Coordinates of C-alpha atoms in Angstrom, one line a residue:
Chain I
M219 CA 55.5 70.5 110.3
T220 CA 58.2 70.3 107.6
V221 CA 62.1 70.2 107.4
L222 CA 64.0 72.6 105.1
V223 CA 67.5 71.8 104.1
A224 CA 69.8 74.3 102.2
V225 CA 72.2 72.2 99.8
G226 CA 75.1 74.0 98.3
D227 CA 77.5 73.0 95.7
S228 CA 79.8 71.3 98.3
R229 CA 80.5 68.3 100.6
E230 CA 78.8 70.0 103.3
G231 CA 75.7 70.3 101.2
Q232 CA 75.6 66.5 100.6
A233 CA 76.2 66.0 104.5
A234 CA 73.3 68.4 105.3
L235 CA 70.9 66.6 102.8
D236 CA 71.8 63.2 104.3
A237 CA 71.1 64.6 107.9
A238 CA 67.9 66.1 106.8
I239 CA 66.6 63.0 105.5
A240 CA 67.3 61.2 108.8
E241 CA 65.8 64.2 110.7
A242 CA 62.6 64.5 108.7
Q243 CA 62.1 60.6 109.2
K244 CA 62.7 60.9 113.0
L245 CA 60.2 63.6 113.3
N246 CA 58.0 61.9 110.9
T247 CA 57.5 65.0 108.6
G248 CA 58.0 66.0 105.0
L249 CA 61.1 67.5 103.6
V250 CA 61.8 70.6 101.5
V251 CA 65.1 70.5 99.6
L252 CA 66.3 74.0 98.6
N253 CA 69.0 73.8 95.9
L254 CA 71.3 76.5 96.4
S255 CA 73.7 75.5 93.8
L256 CA 73.5 76.6 90.1
S257 CA 73.1 73.1 88.7
P258 CA 70.5 70.5 88.8
L259 CA 70.6 68.5 92.1
Q260 CA 71.4 64.8 92.3
L261 CA 69.1 63.7 95.0
P262 CA 70.3 60.5 97.0
S263 CA 67.7 57.5 97.2
I264 CA 64.7 58.8 99.3
P265 CA 63.4 56.4 101.7
D266 CA 59.7 55.1 101.2
G267 CA 57.1 57.3 102.6
L268 CA 59.2 60.4 102.9
E269 CA 57.4 63.4 101.2
V270 CA 60.2 65.5 99.3
R271 CA 59.5 68.9 97.6
T272 CA 62.5 70.5 95.9
A273 CA 62.9 74.4 95.3
E274 CA 65.3 76.2 93.2
R275 CA 67.0 79.6 93.5
H276 CA 65.3 81.5 90.4
G277 CA 66.0 85.1 89.2
A278 CA 67.8 88.1 90.8
E279 CA 65.9 87.9 94.0
D280 CA 67.5 84.7 94.9
R281 CA 71.0 86.0 93.9
D282 CA 71.7 86.0 97.7
P283 CA 71.5 82.4 99.0
V284 CA 70.7 83.6 102.5
D285 CA 67.6 85.4 101.1
A286 CA 66.6 82.5 99.1
V287 CA 66.5 80.4 102.6
L288 CA 64.8 83.1 104.6
D289 CA 62.2 83.6 101.8
E290 CA 61.5 79.8 101.6
I291 CA 60.8 79.9 105.5
A292 CA 58.7 82.9 105.3
N293 CA 56.6 81.5 102.4
D294 CA 56.0 78.0 103.8
N295 CA 54.4 78.2 107.4
A296 CA 54.9 74.5 107.8
I297 CA 58.8 74.7 107.9
E298 CA 59.8 74.6 111.5
R299 CA 63.3 73.3 111.3
L300 CA 66.3 74.1 109.0
V301 CA 69.2 71.7 108.4
I302 CA 72.4 73.5 107.0
G303 CA 76.0 72.1 106.5
L304 CA 79.1 73.9 108.0
K305 CA 82.9 73.7 107.2
R306 CA 85.9 75.6 108.6
R307 CA 86.8 78.5 106.6
R308 CA 90.0 80.3 106.0
P309 CA 89.8 83.8 107.4
I310 CA 90.6 85.3 104.1
G311 CA 88.0 83.5 102.3
K312 CA 85.5 84.7 104.9
A313 CA 86.6 88.1 104.6
I314 CA 86.1 88.1 100.9
L315 CA 83.0 86.2 100.3
G316 CA 81.4 86.2 103.8
S317 CA 80.0 83.2 105.4
I318 CA 76.4 82.1 104.3
S319 CA 76.1 79.7 107.2
Q320 CA 76.9 82.3 109.7
R321 CA 74.3 84.8 108.4
I322 CA 71.7 82.0 108.1
L323 CA 72.4 81.0 111.9
L324 CA 72.0 84.4 113.0
E325 CA 69.1 85.7 110.8
A326 CA 66.8 82.6 110.7
E327 CA 64.1 82.3 113.3
I328 CA 63.5 78.8 113.6
P329 CA 65.7 76.1 115.1
I330 CA 68.7 74.9 113.1
L331 CA 70.4 71.7 112.9
A332 CA 74.1 72.3 111.6
V333 CA 76.1 69.3 110.6
K334 CA 80.0 69.2 109.9
V335 CA 82.0 67.2 107.5
N336 CA 85.2 65.7 108.8
Chain C
M67 CA 82.5 95.3 71.6
S68 CA 79.3 93.4 72.2
H69 CA 77.9 90.2 73.2
G70 CA 74.8 88.4 71.9
T71 CA 72.3 86.8 73.9
H72 CA 72.6 83.0 74.0
S73 CA 69.5 81.1 73.8
S74 CA 68.9 77.3 74.0
I75 CA 65.4 77.4 72.8
E76 CA 64.5 76.0 69.6
S77 CA 61.7 77.9 67.9
H78 CA 59.0 76.4 65.9
L79 CA 57.2 79.4 64.6
P80 CA 55.4 80.1 61.4
P81 CA 57.8 81.9 59.0
D82 CA 57.5 85.6 59.0
T83 CA 55.8 86.6 55.7
K84 CA 56.3 90.0 54.1
G85 CA 53.7 92.8 54.8
P86 CA 53.6 96.4 56.0
H87 CA 55.6 95.3 59.4
T88 CA 58.8 94.4 57.0
S89 CA 59.7 97.9 56.6
R90 CA 59.6 98.5 60.3
L91 CA 62.0 95.5 60.7
G92 CA 64.3 97.0 58.1
L93 CA 64.6 100.0 60.2
I94 CA 65.7 97.9 63.0
A95 CA 68.7 97.1 60.6
V96 CA 69.3 100.7 60.3
V97 CA 69.4 101.4 64.0
A98 CA 71.7 98.4 64.3
T99 CA 73.9 100.1 61.8
F100 CA 74.1 103.5 63.6
G101 CA 74.4 102.0 67.3
G102 CA 77.6 100.1 66.0
L103 CA 78.9 102.7 63.8
L104 CA 78.5 105.2 66.5
F105 CA 80.5 103.0 68.9
G106 CA 83.2 102.5 66.4
Y107 CA 83.3 106.1 65.3
D108 CA 83.6 107.3 68.9
T109 CA 86.5 105.0 69.7
G110 CA 88.4 105.3 66.4
V111 CA 87.9 109.0 66.0
I112 CA 90.9 109.8 68.4
N113 CA 93.3 107.9 66.0
G114 CA 94.4 110.9 63.5
A115 CA 93.0 113.6 65.8
L116 CA 95.4 112.9 68.6
E117 CA 98.6 114.5 67.0
P118 CA 96.8 117.9 66.3
M119 CA 95.1 117.9 69.5
K120 CA 98.3 117.3 71.4
A121 CA 99.9 120.2 69.7
D122 CA 96.9 122.5 70.2
L123 CA 96.4 121.6 73.8
G124 CA 99.9 121.1 74.9
M125 CA 99.7 117.4 76.1
S126 CA 102.6 115.2 77.0
A127 CA 102.7 111.4 76.3
Q128 CA 101.2 110.8 80.1
I129 CA 98.4 113.3 79.6
E130 CA 97.8 111.8 76.1
G131 CA 97.4 108.3 77.4
F132 CA 95.1 109.6 80.1
V133 CA 92.9 111.4 77.8
V134 CA 92.5 108.6 75.5
S135 CA 92.1 106.1 78.0
I136 CA 89.5 107.9 80.3
L137 CA 87.1 107.1 77.7
I138 CA 87.5 103.5 78.1
F139 CA 87.5 103.6 81.9
G140 CA 84.1 105.4 81.4
A141 CA 82.9 102.7 79.1
A142 CA 83.8 100.0 81.6
I143 CA 81.5 101.9 84.3
G144 CA 78.9 102.6 81.7
A145 CA 78.6 99.1 80.6
L146 CA 77.7 98.2 84.3
I147 CA 75.4 101.0 84.9
G148 CA 74.0 100.7 81.3
G149 CA 73.0 97.1 81.9
K150 CA 71.1 97.7 85.1
L151 CA 69.3 100.8 83.7
S152 CA 68.1 99.1 80.6
D153 CA 66.5 96.4 82.9
L154 CA 65.1 99.1 85.1
R155 CA 63.7 101.5 82.7
G156 CA 63.6 99.6 79.3
R157 CA 65.9 99.4 76.3
R158 CA 64.4 102.0 74.2
E159 CA 64.4 104.8 76.9
N160 CA 68.0 103.8 77.7
I161 CA 69.2 104.1 74.1
L162 CA 67.4 107.4 73.6
M163 CA 69.1 108.7 76.7
L164 CA 72.4 107.3 75.5
A165 CA 72.1 109.0 72.1
V166 CA 71.6 112.2 73.9
I167 CA 74.7 111.6 76.2
F168 CA 76.7 111.0 72.9
M169 CA 75.7 114.4 71.7
I170 CA 76.6 116.0 74.8
G171 CA 79.9 114.3 75.2
T172 CA 80.8 114.9 71.7
L173 CA 80.1 118.6 71.6
G174 CA 81.9 119.1 75.1
C175 CA 84.9 117.5 73.4
V176 CA 84.7 119.5 70.3
F177 CA 84.6 122.7 72.3
A178 CA 86.9 121.8 75.1
P179 CA 89.3 124.7 75.7
S180 CA 91.9 122.6 77.7
W181 CA 92.8 118.8 78.0
E182 CA 91.2 118.8 81.5
V183 CA 87.8 119.7 80.1
L184 CA 88.4 117.3 77.2
A185 CA 89.0 114.5 79.6
V186 CA 85.8 115.3 81.5
F187 CA 83.7 115.0 78.3
R188 CA 85.7 112.0 77.1
F189 CA 84.8 110.3 80.4
I190 CA 81.1 111.1 79.6
L191 CA 81.4 109.9 76.2
G192 CA 82.8 106.7 77.5
L193 CA 79.8 106.1 79.8
A194 CA 77.6 106.2 76.7
V195 CA 80.0 104.1 74.7
G196 CA 79.8 101.5 77.5
G197 CA 76.0 101.8 78.0
A198 CA 75.6 101.3 74.2
S199 CA 77.6 98.2 74.1
A200 CA 75.5 96.8 76.9
T201 CA 72.1 97.8 75.5
V202 CA 72.1 98.1 71.7
P203 CA 73.0 94.3 70.9
V204 CA 70.5 93.1 73.5
Y205 CA 67.9 95.3 72.0
L206 CA 68.6 94.1 68.6
A207 CA 68.4 90.3 69.7
E208 CA 65.2 91.0 71.6
I209 CA 63.3 92.7 68.9
A210 CA 64.7 90.7 65.7
P211 CA 62.8 87.5 64.6
A212 CA 64.7 84.3 65.7
E213 CA 65.8 83.5 62.2
R214 CA 67.6 87.1 61.8
R215 CA 68.9 87.4 65.4
G216 CA 72.3 85.9 64.9
S217 CA 72.9 87.8 61.8
L218 CA 71.8 91.2 63.5
V219 CA 74.2 90.6 66.4
T220 CA 77.2 89.8 64.0
R221 CA 76.3 92.7 61.9
N222 CA 76.7 95.0 64.8
E223 CA 80.3 93.6 65.3
V224 CA 81.2 94.4 61.7
M225 CA 79.6 97.8 62.1
I226 CA 81.8 98.7 65.1
V227 CA 85.0 98.1 63.2
S228 CA 83.5 99.7 60.0
G229 CA 82.7 102.8 62.3
Q230 CA 86.4 103.0 63.1
F231 CA 87.5 102.5 59.6
A232 CA 85.0 105.5 58.6
A233 CA 86.6 107.6 61.3
F234 CA 90.0 106.9 60.0
I235 CA 89.0 107.7 56.5
I236 CA 86.9 111.0 57.4
N237 CA 89.9 112.0 59.7
F238 CA 92.4 111.7 56.7
I239 CA 90.0 113.7 54.5
I240 CA 89.6 116.4 56.9
F241 CA 93.4 116.4 57.6
R242 CA 93.9 117.0 53.7
I243 CA 91.4 119.8 53.6
A244 CA 92.3 121.5 56.9
G245 CA 95.5 120.0 58.1
E246 CA 97.2 123.4 58.7
N247 CA 94.7 124.7 61.0
S248 CA 95.2 124.0 64.6
D249 CA 91.5 123.3 65.4
V250 CA 91.5 120.4 62.8
W251 CA 91.0 117.9 65.6
R252 CA 87.8 119.6 66.5
Y253 CA 86.5 119.2 62.9
M254 CA 87.3 115.5 63.2
L255 CA 85.5 115.0 66.5
V256 CA 82.3 117.0 65.5
V257 CA 81.5 114.6 62.7
A258 CA 80.7 111.9 65.3
V259 CA 77.5 114.0 66.3
L260 CA 75.9 112.6 62.9
P261 CA 75.5 108.9 63.8
A262 CA 74.4 110.0 67.2
I263 CA 71.6 112.1 65.6
A264 CA 70.7 109.1 63.3
L265 CA 70.5 106.9 66.3
L266 CA 68.3 109.1 68.3
V267 CA 66.0 109.8 65.3
G268 CA 65.9 106.1 64.5
M269 CA 65.2 104.9 68.1
L270 CA 62.2 107.5 68.5
R271 CA 60.5 105.5 65.6
M272 CA 61.3 102.3 67.2
P273 CA 59.1 100.4 69.6
E274 CA 60.2 99.1 73.1
S275 CA 61.6 95.5 73.4
P276 CA 58.7 93.0 73.5
R277 CA 60.8 90.7 75.8
W278 CA 61.3 93.6 78.2
L279 CA 57.8 94.6 78.3
V280 CA 56.9 90.9 79.1
S281 CA 59.5 90.8 81.9
Q282 CA 57.7 93.9 83.4
G283 CA 54.4 92.0 83.3
R284 CA 53.1 94.0 80.2
D285 CA 51.8 91.4 78.0
D286 CA 49.2 93.5 76.1
D287 CA 51.9 96.1 75.2
A288 CA 54.3 93.5 74.3
L289 CA 51.9 91.8 71.8
A290 CA 51.0 95.3 70.5
V291 CA 54.7 95.8 69.6
L292 CA 55.0 92.3 68.0
K293 CA 52.0 93.1 65.8
Q294 CA 53.9 96.0 64.5
V295 CA 57.2 94.2 63.7
R296 CA 55.7 90.6 62.6
S297 CA 52.9 89.2 60.5
P298 CA 49.8 89.1 62.5
E299 CA 49.8 85.1 62.8
R300 CA 53.3 85.1 63.7
A301 CA 52.8 87.8 66.5
A302 CA 50.4 85.7 68.3
A303 CA 52.7 82.7 67.9
E304 CA 55.6 84.3 69.2
M305 CA 54.2 85.5 72.5
A306 CA 55.0 82.1 73.9
E307 CA 58.5 82.3 72.9
V308 CA 59.0 85.8 74.2
H309 CA 57.7 84.4 77.4
L310 CA 60.2 81.5 77.6
L311 CA 63.1 83.9 76.7
A312 CA 62.0 86.4 79.3
E313 CA 61.9 83.5 81.8
E314 CA 65.5 82.2 80.6
E315 CA 66.9 85.9 81.1
K316 CA 65.5 86.0 84.6
E317 CA 67.0 82.6 85.3
S318 CA 70.3 83.9 84.0
Q319 CA 70.4 86.5 86.8
T320 CA 70.4 84.0 89.6
G321 CA 73.9 83.5 90.5
G322 CA 76.0 86.2 92.1
V323 CA 79.2 86.8 94.3
S324 CA 78.2 83.9 96.8
D325 CA 78.5 81.4 93.9
L326 CA 82.3 82.5 93.7
A327 CA 82.8 80.2 96.6
V328 CA 82.2 77.1 94.3
R329 CA 85.6 76.2 92.8
W330 CA 84.6 75.2 89.3
I331 CA 82.5 78.3 88.8
R332 CA 85.4 80.6 90.0
R333 CA 87.6 78.7 87.6
L334 CA 85.2 79.1 84.7
I335 CA 85.1 83.0 85.4
L336 CA 88.8 83.2 85.8
I337 CA 89.0 81.5 82.3
G338 CA 86.5 84.2 81.0
V339 CA 88.4 87.1 82.7
G340 CA 91.7 85.6 81.1
L341 CA 90.2 85.5 77.5
G342 CA 89.0 89.0 77.8
V343 CA 92.3 90.5 79.2
F344 CA 94.6 88.5 76.7
Q345 CA 92.2 89.7 73.9
Q346 CA 93.2 93.3 74.8
F347 CA 96.8 92.5 75.5
T348 CA 97.4 91.7 72.1
G349 CA 97.4 95.5 71.8
I350 CA 94.8 95.7 68.9
N351 CA 93.4 98.8 70.5
S352 CA 96.6 100.7 70.6
V353 CA 96.7 100.5 66.9
M354 CA 93.0 101.3 66.7
Y355 CA 93.7 104.5 68.9
Y356 CA 97.3 105.4 68.1
G357 CA 97.8 104.0 64.6
T358 CA 98.6 107.1 63.1
Q359 CA 101.0 108.3 65.6
L360 CA 102.9 104.8 65.6
L361 CA 103.3 105.2 61.7
Q362 CA 104.5 108.6 62.2
D363 CA 107.0 107.1 64.8
A364 CA 108.1 104.5 62.3
G365 CA 109.1 107.1 59.9
F366 CA 106.0 108.1 57.9
S367 CA 105.3 111.9 57.4
N368 CA 102.2 113.4 59.0
N369 CA 100.3 113.0 55.7
A370 CA 101.4 109.5 54.8
A371 CA 100.8 108.3 58.3
I372 CA 97.3 109.3 58.4
A373 CA 96.5 107.9 55.0
A374 CA 98.4 104.6 55.8
N375 CA 96.4 104.4 58.9
T376 CA 93.3 103.9 56.9
L377 CA 94.8 100.5 56.0
N378 CA 94.6 99.5 59.7
G379 CA 90.9 100.3 59.5
L380 CA 90.3 98.3 56.3
F381 CA 92.1 95.0 57.3
S382 CA 90.3 95.2 60.5
V383 CA 87.1 95.1 58.7
L384 CA 88.3 92.5 56.3
G385 CA 89.5 90.4 59.3
I386 CA 86.3 90.3 61.2
T387 CA 84.5 89.6 58.3
V388 CA 86.8 86.5 57.5
G389 CA 86.6 85.6 61.2
I390 CA 82.7 85.6 61.2
L391 CA 82.7 83.3 58.3
V392 CA 85.1 80.7 59.6
M393 CA 84.4 81.0 63.3
N394 CA 82.0 77.9 63.5
R395 CA 84.1 75.6 61.3
I396 CA 87.3 75.5 63.2
D397 CA 87.7 74.2 66.8
R398 CA 87.7 77.1 69.3
R399 CA 90.9 76.3 70.8
K400 CA 92.9 75.6 67.6
M401 CA 91.6 79.1 66.3
L402 CA 92.4 81.0 69.5
L403 CA 96.0 79.3 69.5
G404 CA 96.5 79.9 65.8
G405 CA 95.4 83.6 66.3
F406 CA 97.6 84.2 69.1
I407 CA 100.7 82.4 67.2
L408 CA 100.0 84.8 64.4
T409 CA 99.8 87.9 66.3
T410 CA 102.7 87.2 68.4
T411 CA 104.7 86.5 65.2
F412 CA 103.8 89.8 63.8
H413 CA 104.5 91.7 66.9
I414 CA 108.0 90.2 66.9
L415 CA 108.3 91.2 63.1
V416 CA 107.2 94.7 64.0
G417 CA 109.7 94.9 66.8
L418 CA 112.5 93.5 64.6
S419 CA 111.8 96.0 61.8
A420 CA 111.9 98.9 64.2
F421 CA 115.1 97.4 65.9
L422 CA 117.1 96.2 63.0
I423 CA 116.4 98.6 60.0
P424 CA 118.2 101.9 60.6
D425 CA 116.2 105.2 61.3
G426 CA 116.0 107.2 58.1
S427 CA 116.0 104.2 55.7
P428 CA 112.9 104.6 53.3
I429 CA 111.8 101.0 53.7
K430 CA 111.6 101.0 57.4
P431 CA 108.1 102.5 57.7
Y432 CA 106.8 100.3 55.1
F433 CA 108.0 97.2 56.8
I434 CA 106.5 98.2 60.0
L435 CA 103.1 99.2 58.2
V436 CA 102.9 95.8 56.7
F437 CA 103.4 93.8 59.8
V438 CA 101.1 96.1 61.8
V439 CA 98.4 95.7 59.2
L440 CA 98.8 91.9 59.1
F441 CA 98.8 91.8 62.8
V442 CA 95.5 93.7 62.7
F443 CA 94.1 91.3 60.3
S444 CA 94.9 88.1 62.2
M445 CA 93.7 89.4 65.4
Q446 CA 90.2 90.5 64.0
A447 CA 90.0 87.3 62.0
T448 CA 90.5 85.0 65.1
I449 CA 90.8 86.3 68.7
G450 CA 88.7 89.4 68.2
P451 CA 85.1 87.9 67.4
L452 CA 86.0 84.5 69.0
V453 CA 86.3 85.7 72.5
W454 CA 83.1 87.4 72.6
L455 CA 81.5 84.0 71.1
M456 CA 83.2 82.1 73.9
L457 CA 82.1 84.4 76.7
A458 CA 78.6 83.9 75.5
E459 CA 78.8 80.1 75.5
I460 CA 81.0 78.8 78.3
F461 CA 78.9 79.9 81.3
P462 CA 76.0 77.9 82.9
L463 CA 72.8 79.8 82.5
K464 CA 72.1 80.7 86.1
I465 CA 75.3 82.4 86.5
R466 CA 75.5 83.8 83.0
S467 CA 74.6 87.4 83.5
F468 CA 77.0 88.0 86.5
A469 CA 80.0 86.0 85.0
I470 CA 79.6 87.9 81.6
G471 CA 79.4 91.3 83.6
I472 CA 82.6 90.4 85.4
C473 CA 84.4 89.4 82.1
V474 CA 83.3 92.4 80.2
F475 CA 84.3 94.8 83.0
T476 CA 87.8 93.5 83.1
L477 CA 88.1 93.3 79.4
W478 CA 87.4 97.1 79.4
I479 CA 89.7 97.7 82.2
A480 CA 92.5 95.8 80.3
N481 CA 91.8 97.8 77.3
A482 CA 92.0 101.2 79.2
F483 CA 95.2 100.0 80.7
V484 CA 96.9 99.3 77.6
A485 CA 95.6 102.6 76.1
F486 CA 96.8 104.5 79.1
M487 CA 100.4 102.8 78.9
F488 CA 101.0 102.7 75.4
P489 CA 102.1 106.4 74.6
P490 CA 104.4 106.7 77.5
V491 CA 106.0 103.3 77.1
V492 CA 106.5 103.9 73.2
Q493 CA 108.1 107.3 74.1
T494 CA 110.4 106.0 76.9
L495 CA 111.4 102.6 75.3
G496 CA 110.7 103.0 71.6
I497 CA 108.5 101.0 69.1
A498 CA 110.7 97.7 69.1
P499 CA 110.7 96.9 73.0
T500 CA 107.0 97.9 73.2
F501 CA 106.2 95.3 70.6
F502 CA 108.5 92.8 72.2
I503 CA 106.4 93.4 75.4
F504 CA 103.2 92.6 73.4
A505 CA 104.9 89.5 72.1
G506 CA 105.8 88.4 75.5
L507 CA 102.1 88.8 76.5
G508 CA 101.2 86.8 73.6
V509 CA 103.4 83.9 74.7
L510 CA 101.7 84.1 78.1
A511 CA 98.4 83.9 76.3
I512 CA 99.3 80.8 74.3
L513 CA 100.4 79.1 77.7
F514 CA 97.2 80.2 79.3
I515 CA 95.0 78.6 76.4
T516 CA 97.0 75.4 76.3
T517 CA 96.6 74.8 79.9
Q518 CA 93.5 76.3 80.8
V519 CA 91.0 76.9 78.1
P520 CA 88.6 74.0 77.3
E521 CA 87.2 73.3 73.8
T522 CA 83.7 74.4 73.7
R523 CA 82.7 73.9 70.0
G524 CA 79.9 71.3 69.4
K525 CA 79.6 70.7 73.2
S526 CA 76.4 71.3 75.2
L527 CA 76.4 73.3 78.2
E528 CA 75.7 70.4 80.3
E529 CA 78.6 68.2 78.9
L530 CA 80.8 71.3 79.6
E531 CA 79.5 71.7 83.3
D532 CA 80.1 68.2 83.9
Q533 CA 83.6 68.2 82.6
F534 CA 84.3 71.2 84.8
R535 CA 82.8 69.9 87.9
A536 CA 84.8 66.7 87.5
Q537 CA 88.1 68.5 86.8
Y538 CA 87.9 71.1 89.5
S539 CA 85.9 70.0 92.6

């Protein structure tokens, strides 16, 4: 079993990453960090013994971050849990850009841990 | 209008020695010439053809703006579709198709019985112009050896303005010979078929881009092409570089709409959009499309105006040549600000000449001509090429393709908007207020650059990215 965390270029992304590290330790599993941002990821300090693999969005097939997450789940059978970060969005921003988290929540077929930032 | 591909990969390849492949590379330069020339010719030919066309087809100032700008709207769409098609079907096939559309569009305009038909074919021509702007420089950069890549792409920029200059001169000659004939504009337009034929014939002899072949998984074909255009040792060595660049290109297509949610990325794209829009709001293309008419309105006779307009073309070529030479020696921000200060000053001087010197005074048209030509020169020596360079260097690799696409599209739309508005505005308000409007837009541009645009010369993309993330998140 492996935990997958989707980390975007935002505070909720960092919160998701912290929660995923804790979750992987609790479940005693490996962690896959999927970097949804467009620049290299700054990983926090990883606890000893935790096995971490990072994955990147690459090329036009990964242009949609939701596809990138779903593909990662489909390609790695060990992934049984997904961690994402959420934040409250203004209706206008949601109308223009859509909500990545909402689509992931509805489309992914594994249990999801959603964390919020205060 | 074009933009080069940007590469961070240093190549350590054996030098390309002379051999039978050298003449094929020479042909690439010829195709470069005709791709750019055609682009310039088709956008510039309307300047000089417009006045007889208006008389012949009975066009008002509004219709005039519509017929001229519809080509540019077509180009905005053509640039989007053209980029996609050249990824899907290959650069060579796409350019061949574009050359054929160029011919159909040109001949349709030449034989148009009414302005409505003319507008339809100018739209089709615009699709080809936009498609060529998105495909030809990419093809050139992909097939040229690394050491000649930059010079071929800048050469393309020079060729675009040379095409416009050529159109102004040929229009002047045709007007001298057949100016009395109401069909004279048709003779002017038909000349544009020649570079289209040259592009078609040239491309038929050219191979597909090796980088595109590699991106399609066709390595053997790519190597076969490289063996045609490089020395044998160099060809084999270059395959690795082609692979790296194909990979980098794939990487550049990662980001999309969803990444606009990130504030600093949105900010960078807005800066790119602003640069493109303000470049067009200098009104450079109102001179390139309507220069002859502008000079007539200023007080020149028909004959003198079409002759004087060739100076606009000449100083455009001189300007861009100077611009390319000094571009990398001056800080970007300084050069942009200097450019806008100069263009805005000349806008004001054109406006003041039109406003203060009484109509009918023999010196009035000459004052306006001198200031318009100086405006063209200072624009092409600074803002013109610099904006294209900055668009190629400000975006992080992963969002580059999408970001440049947005910026180029809005740049074309701004170009079309100015072309659409210019004739009716000049007719209603006159030359002076029109140029005061351009001056006002120039002041906005100066404010925009001062407050928003970062210095990018001599900075690595990583440094720029860090600076931006720190500033805007």
